[in-house]
Amino acid sequence: MDSGNRTKSSLTQRPSWANLLKHADEMRSTTLRDLFTNDTGRGERFTAEADGIFLDYSKNRVTEQTLQLLLALANETGLRGKIDAMFRGDKINITENRAVLHVALRAPKGEQILVDGKDVVPEVHEVLEKMSGFANRVRSGEWKGATGKHIRNVINIGIGGSDLGPVMAYEALRHYSDRSMTFRFVSNVDGTDFAEAVRDLAAEETLFLVASKTFTTLETMTNAHTAREWLLSKLGGDEAAVAKHFVAISTNAKEVAKFGIDTANMFGFWDWVGGRYSMDSAIGLSTMIAIGPDHFREMLAGFHAMDVHFRTTPFERNLPVLLGLLTLWYTDFFDAQTVAVLPYEQYLKRFPAYLQQLTMESNGKHVTLEGTHVDYETGPVYWGEPGTNGQHSFYQLIHQGTRQIPCDFIGFAKSLNPLGRHHDMLMANVFAQAEALAFGKTAEQVKAEGTADWLVPHRVFEGNRPSNTILAEVLTPRVLGQLIALYEHSVFTQAAIWNIDAFDQWGVELGKVLATKILGELESPADPALAHDSSTNALIRRYRASK
Ligand code: F6P
C-alpha cells in the first residue's frame, strides 16, 4: 500500500533484496514452459518431503538462483535465530510482551520449554490429561446431564481462533468421529447462529463448551448467556443444571467464575498461546470429544513432527521455509495480492477459512517491529475452496484473468471414502489444473484444433501461472497436524523476513470499541446525539427509524 515516499527500510536496503529485485526482472520474461523445456529433471528436483508430506514446488517461477537469493535473504534477516528464539520461549510477541509457544502444546512429555524460568511442558500434559478424562466420560456416557441423560450433542461457543480451528478440525476429522454424537459450532453474534444450532436439540442431552481465551469477547459471552437462558428455560430453571451442561475453556479463571461456571469444569491454557494458534490446546476439546483422546494425540504428534522438521531441517529442504519464501517472492517481487489454497479433499472444506485467520490476522501488519511503516508488501490475502467445486466457479479468473494468483493444491493418494472411480477423477483434476496453469495452451495449439481465427485469443491459456502441489497419503489426524503446522511456520517465515509482529492483532480493536459506542446509540430510548461522520450518523438514524 502506498509505499512510494517512504524512507528505505533495513529490509529493502539489504543486498539480497536488491539482488532479488534485479533477478525478478529477469524472471518476468522467463516462462515455466522454458524452465521445464530447458531442465527436464526440474519436476523431480524442485521437491521436498517431510515425514510423508510431499511438496512439489517445481511449477513456480523460480530457478536455483531464485532459491539461492531467497535463502540468502532468509539468512541475512536472521530467520534461524528467530526460529530458535520462538522455540526457546523468548518474548517475540513484543507488542504484548509475550512468548509464542504453540509449539509447546505438542511437545512430548519430558521435553523442556521455559517461560520466565518455568518449564511449561508438564502443565500442557496436565491439561491434556484432564481433557482426556473428560472427553472419555462424555463419550462413554458416564458424564450425564442434569436429568441423568447421556450427552449426545456438543455445542462449541467461540469465535475467531476459538471457533475456526475447532470447526475446521471437526470437519476435517469427521471420518474419525463418534457418529452417534452431534457437534455444532456457534460463533456469530447474529442470533440466527444460536437459534439454528439448537432448534432440533434436546437441552437435557446438550453440553456447551464455552471457548474463549479472554472470556470477555462480546459475541461469545452473548451467545453463552443466551445458551444458559435456553438451557434453564428448557430444564425448569434449576441453576444447578449449569454445572452439568457448561464447561469453559479459557485462560481467564476469574471471568469464568463470574459467568457462573465452576472453575473445576474449566480447561486452561496460557497467554503464550495465540487465539489463532490454539486449536491444539484445550480449545480443541470439541475435537477431542469427537475423535477421542488417542486420535487427538496423533494429531499433536503430527504438529510436533512438522515443528521438528521446521526447527532442524536445512532451509533448502525445509517445507515451511520454502512455502514462506515462495509466498514472499510473489507478494513482494511479482505484485501478487493473494494466495489460493485449494484442497482436493472434501473433509478439508473449512481449511481455507481456518487459514484466513492464521495467515491474515498474523501477517496483516503495516509496521515493522520497530514501529516504522514498511516499504514493501506484507501478508497476502488467503482464500480458497475445495476442488473440484472451485473449478466450476472462480478458476476461470486464475487461468485467464489478468492477475497472478499463486495456488496451493493439496491432494491425497487415498480417499477415506473410496467409491468407484471418484478418487482417480478427483486427483486427475489436481494434476490437470496445476499443469494447465503452468503451461497453458498456445495460439498455435488452439489454431491446430481448427478454431476460427477470431475465437483463438479467447481460447488461449497464457500459462506461466505458479502453483505448489502438496501430497500426502491419506487424511489422518497426524497429517492434519502436519498440514496446519506447515502453514503456521510458513506464516512465521514470512513475518520473520518482513520484520513484523505476527502474533498481535491490534487491527481488530478499533471496530470493537466503535461497536460498543454505537450499540448504546442504537438502543437508547431517547434520540442520541450522534457525533460520527455524516454517513454513520445517517445509517444509525435510518436503522433506529425502521427497527
Ligand atoms: O478479535 C480477534 C480475536 O481476538 C482473535 O484473535 C481471537 O481468536 C478471537 O478474537 C476470539 O478471542 P477469545 O478466544 O478471547 O474469545
Coordinates of C-alpha atoms in Angstrom, one line a residue, residues 156-445:
N156 CA -18.8 -25.2 21.0
I157 CA -19.4 -21.5 21.6
G158 CA -16.5 -19.4 20.5
I159 CA -15.3 -17.1 17.7
G160 CA -12.1 -16.5 15.7
G161 CA -9.4 -18.8 17.0
S162 CA -11.8 -20.3 19.5
D163 CA -14.1 -21.4 16.6
L164 CA -12.4 -21.7 13.3
G165 CA -9.9 -24.3 14.5
P166 CA -12.5 -26.5 16.2
V167 CA -14.9 -26.3 13.2
M168 CA -12.2 -27.0 10.7
A169 CA -10.8 -29.9 12.7
Y170 CA -14.2 -31.4 13.3
E171 CA -15.0 -31.3 9.6
A172 CA -11.5 -32.5 8.7
L173 CA -11.6 -35.4 11.0
R174 CA -15.2 -36.3 10.8
H175 CA -14.3 -39.7 9.4
Y176 CA -12.7 -40.5 12.8
S177 CA -15.5 -39.0 14.9
D178 CA -18.2 -40.6 17.1
R179 CA -21.1 -40.7 14.7
S180 CA -23.7 -41.1 17.4
M181 CA -23.0 -37.6 18.6
T182 CA -23.9 -34.3 17.1
F183 CA -21.4 -31.4 17.1
R184 CA -22.3 -27.8 16.3
F185 CA -20.4 -24.6 16.5
V186 CA -21.9 -21.2 17.4
S187 CA -19.8 -18.1 16.7
N188 CA -21.8 -15.2 15.2
V189 CA -23.5 -12.7 17.4
D190 CA -26.3 -12.9 14.9
G191 CA -28.9 -14.7 16.9
T192 CA -29.7 -16.9 13.9
D193 CA -26.5 -18.8 14.5
F194 CA -27.6 -19.9 18.0
A195 CA -31.2 -20.4 17.1
E196 CA -30.5 -22.7 14.2
A197 CA -27.8 -24.6 16.2
V198 CA -30.2 -25.6 19.0
R199 CA -33.6 -25.8 17.3
D200 CA -33.8 -29.5 17.0
L201 CA -31.7 -30.4 20.1
A202 CA -32.9 -31.7 23.5
A203 CA -31.4 -29.4 26.2
E204 CA -31.0 -32.3 28.6
E205 CA -28.6 -34.1 26.2
T206 CA -26.7 -31.0 25.2
L207 CA -23.3 -29.8 26.5
F208 CA -22.0 -26.3 25.8
L209 CA -18.2 -25.7 25.6
V210 CA -17.7 -22.0 26.1
A211 CA -14.3 -21.4 24.4
S212 CA -12.7 -18.0 24.8
K213 CA -9.1 -17.2 25.6
T214 CA -10.1 -13.9 27.3
F215 CA -13.6 -14.9 28.3
T216 CA -14.6 -11.3 27.5
T217 CA -15.3 -11.5 23.8
L218 CA -18.7 -9.9 23.1
E219 CA -20.0 -12.5 20.7
T220 CA -19.0 -15.5 22.8
M221 CA -20.3 -14.0 26.1
T222 CA -23.6 -13.0 24.5
N223 CA -24.1 -16.5 23.0
A224 CA -23.0 -18.2 26.2
H225 CA -25.6 -16.2 28.2
T226 CA -28.3 -17.0 25.6
A227 CA -27.3 -20.7 25.8
R228 CA -27.6 -20.5 29.6
E229 CA -31.1 -19.0 29.4
W230 CA -32.1 -21.5 26.8
L231 CA -30.9 -24.4 28.9
L232 CA -32.6 -23.1 32.1
S233 CA -35.8 -22.4 30.3
K234 CA -35.9 -26.0 29.0
L235 CA -34.9 -27.6 32.3
G236 CA -37.2 -25.8 34.6
G237 CA -34.9 -23.0 35.7
D238 CA -32.7 -25.0 38.1
E239 CA -29.4 -23.2 38.2
A240 CA -27.6 -26.4 39.4
A241 CA -28.1 -27.7 35.9
V242 CA -25.5 -25.3 34.5
A243 CA -22.6 -27.3 36.1
K244 CA -23.6 -30.4 34.1
H245 CA -24.2 -28.6 30.8
F246 CA -21.5 -26.0 30.6
V247 CA -17.7 -26.2 30.7
A248 CA -15.3 -23.4 30.0
I249 CA -12.1 -23.2 28.0
S250 CA -10.1 -20.1 28.8
T251 CA -7.0 -18.5 30.2
N252 CA -9.2 -16.3 32.5
A253 CA -10.4 -18.2 35.6
K254 CA -11.8 -15.0 37.2
E255 CA -14.2 -14.3 34.3
V256 CA -15.2 -18.0 34.0
A257 CA -16.2 -17.9 37.7
K258 CA -18.0 -14.6 37.2
F259 CA -20.1 -16.2 34.4
G260 CA -21.2 -19.0 36.8
I261 CA -19.1 -21.9 35.5
D262 CA -17.4 -23.8 38.3
T263 CA -13.6 -23.5 37.6
A264 CA -13.4 -27.2 38.3
N265 CA -15.1 -27.5 34.9
M266 CA -12.6 -25.2 33.3
F267 CA -9.8 -26.3 30.9
G268 CA -7.0 -23.8 30.9
F269 CA -4.4 -22.6 28.5
W270 CA -1.8 -19.8 28.6
D271 CA -1.2 -16.3 27.4
W272 CA 1.7 -17.6 25.3
V273 CA -0.8 -19.4 23.0
G274 CA -2.3 -17.0 20.4
G275 CA -6.0 -17.5 19.7
R276 CA -5.3 -18.4 16.1
Y277 CA -2.6 -20.9 17.2
S278 CA -4.8 -22.6 19.9
M279 CA -6.8 -25.4 18.2
D280 CA -4.3 -27.9 19.7
S281 CA -4.7 -26.5 23.2
A282 CA -7.8 -27.0 25.4
I283 CA -9.6 -25.0 22.7
G284 CA -9.6 -28.4 20.8
L285 CA -11.8 -30.0 23.4
S286 CA -14.7 -30.4 21.0
T287 CA -12.2 -32.1 18.6
M288 CA -11.1 -34.4 21.3
I289 CA -14.6 -35.4 22.3
A290 CA -15.4 -36.0 18.6
I291 CA -12.4 -38.1 17.7
G292 CA -11.3 -39.4 21.1
P293 CA -8.1 -38.7 23.0
D294 CA -5.9 -41.1 21.1
H295 CA -6.6 -39.6 17.8
F296 CA -6.2 -36.1 19.3
R297 CA -2.7 -37.1 20.5
E298 CA -1.9 -38.5 17.0
M299 CA -2.8 -35.0 15.7
L300 CA -0.5 -33.4 18.2
A301 CA 2.3 -35.8 17.1
G302 CA 1.8 -34.6 13.5
F303 CA 2.1 -31.0 14.6
H304 CA 5.3 -31.9 16.5
A305 CA 6.8 -33.8 13.6
M306 CA 6.5 -30.6 11.5
D307 CA 7.8 -28.5 14.3
V308 CA 10.9 -30.7 14.5
H309 CA 11.3 -30.5 10.7
F310 CA 11.0 -26.7 10.7
R311 CA 13.5 -26.3 13.5
T312 CA 16.1 -28.7 12.3
T313 CA 16.0 -29.2 8.5
P314 CA 18.3 -27.0 6.4
F315 CA 16.3 -24.3 4.8
E316 CA 16.7 -25.5 1.2
R317 CA 14.8 -28.7 2.2
N318 CA 12.5 -27.1 4.8
L319 CA 8.9 -27.2 3.7
P320 CA 7.5 -24.3 5.8
V321 CA 10.6 -22.2 4.9
L322 CA 10.2 -22.9 1.2
L323 CA 6.5 -22.2 1.2
G324 CA 7.0 -19.0 3.1
L325 CA 9.8 -17.8 0.8
L326 CA 7.7 -18.6 -2.3
T327 CA 4.8 -16.6 -0.9
L328 CA 7.2 -13.7 -0.2
W329 CA 8.6 -14.0 -3.7
Y330 CA 5.3 -13.4 -5.4
T331 CA 4.0 -10.9 -2.8
D332 CA 7.0 -8.6 -2.9
F333 CA 8.5 -9.2 -6.4
F334 CA 5.6 -10.2 -8.6
D335 CA 2.9 -8.0 -7.1
A336 CA 0.7 -11.0 -6.3
Q337 CA -2.1 -9.9 -3.9
T338 CA -3.5 -13.3 -2.9
V339 CA -2.7 -17.0 -2.4
A340 CA -5.4 -19.6 -3.2
V341 CA -5.5 -22.7 -1.1
L342 CA -7.3 -25.5 -2.9
P343 CA -7.7 -28.7 -1.0
Y344 CA -8.9 -31.6 -3.2
E345 CA -10.4 -33.3 -0.1
Q346 CA -14.0 -32.6 0.9
Y347 CA -13.1 -33.1 4.6
L348 CA -10.8 -30.1 4.3
K349 CA -13.6 -27.8 3.2
R350 CA -13.1 -25.4 6.1
F351 CA -9.3 -25.4 5.8
P352 CA -9.1 -22.3 3.7
A353 CA -11.3 -20.4 6.1
Y354 CA -9.2 -21.5 9.0
L355 CA -6.0 -20.4 7.2
Q356 CA -7.5 -17.0 6.6
Q357 CA -7.3 -16.1 10.3
L358 CA -4.0 -17.8 10.7
T359 CA -2.4 -16.0 7.9
M360 CA -4.2 -12.7 7.7
E361 CA -4.6 -11.9 11.4
S362 CA -0.9 -12.8 11.7
N363 CA 0.7 -11.0 8.8
G364 CA -1.8 -8.2 8.1
K365 CA 0.6 -5.7 9.5
H366 CA 1.9 -2.4 8.2
V367 CA 4.7 -1.5 10.6
T368 CA 7.9 -3.3 11.5
L369 CA 8.8 -4.5 14.9
E370 CA 10.4 -1.1 15.4
G371 CA 7.2 0.7 14.5
T372 CA 8.2 2.2 11.2
H373 CA 5.9 1.9 8.2
V374 CA 7.0 -0.9 5.9
D375 CA 8.1 0.0 2.3
Y376 CA 7.2 -3.5 1.0
E377 CA 4.1 -5.5 0.8
T378 CA 3.3 -7.9 3.7
G379 CA 0.6 -10.6 4.2
P380 CA -1.3 -11.6 1.1
V381 CA -5.0 -12.4 1.1
Y382 CA -5.5 -16.2 1.6
W383 CA -8.6 -17.7 0.2
G384 CA -9.9 -20.9 -1.4
E385 CA -12.5 -23.6 -1.7
P386 CA -12.2 -27.4 -2.1
G387 CA -11.7 -28.8 -5.5
T388 CA -13.2 -29.7 -7.8
N389 CA -16.0 -27.3 -6.8
G390 CA -13.8 -24.2 -7.3
Q391 CA -13.1 -25.3 -10.8
H392 CA -16.7 -24.6 -11.8
S393 CA -16.6 -21.2 -10.1
F394 CA -13.6 -19.0 -9.8
Y395 CA -10.8 -20.9 -11.6
Q396 CA -11.6 -19.1 -14.8
L397 CA -10.0 -16.0 -13.4
I398 CA -7.0 -17.9 -12.2
H399 CA -6.5 -19.4 -15.7
Q400 CA -7.3 -16.4 -17.9
G401 CA -7.7 -13.4 -15.7
T402 CA -5.2 -10.5 -15.5
R403 CA -4.0 -11.3 -12.0
Q404 CA -1.3 -13.7 -10.9
I405 CA -2.7 -16.0 -8.2
P406 CA -0.2 -18.5 -6.7
C407 CA -2.1 -21.6 -5.8
D408 CA -1.5 -24.4 -3.3
F409 CA -3.1 -27.6 -4.4
I410 CA -3.5 -30.2 -1.6
G411 CA -4.3 -33.8 -2.5
F412 CA -4.1 -37.3 -1.1
A413 CA -3.1 -40.6 -2.6
K414 CA -6.0 -42.4 -0.9
S415 CA -9.6 -41.5 -0.2
L416 CA -11.3 -42.2 3.1
N417 CA -14.4 -43.0 1.1
P418 CA -13.2 -44.9 -1.9
L419 CA -16.2 -45.1 -4.3
G420 CA -15.7 -46.4 -7.8
R421 CA -13.5 -44.0 -9.9
H422 CA -14.2 -40.9 -7.8
H423 CA -10.8 -40.6 -6.3
D424 CA -8.8 -41.0 -9.5
M425 CA -11.1 -38.5 -11.1
L426 CA -10.5 -36.1 -8.2
M427 CA -6.7 -36.5 -8.4
A428 CA -6.7 -36.3 -12.2
N429 CA -8.1 -32.8 -11.7
V430 CA -5.4 -31.8 -9.2
F431 CA -2.6 -32.7 -11.6
A432 CA -4.5 -31.3 -14.6
Q433 CA -5.2 -27.9 -13.1
A434 CA -1.6 -27.4 -12.0
E435 CA -0.4 -28.5 -15.5
A436 CA -2.9 -26.2 -17.2
L437 CA -1.9 -23.2 -15.1
A438 CA 1.8 -23.7 -15.6
F439 CA 1.9 -24.5 -19.4
G440 CA -1.4 -23.2 -20.7
K441 CA -2.3 -23.6 -24.4
T442 CA -0.7 -21.5 -27.1
A443 CA -2.4 -19.8 -30.0
E444 CA -0.7 -22.4 -32.3
Q445 CA -2.2 -25.2 -30.4

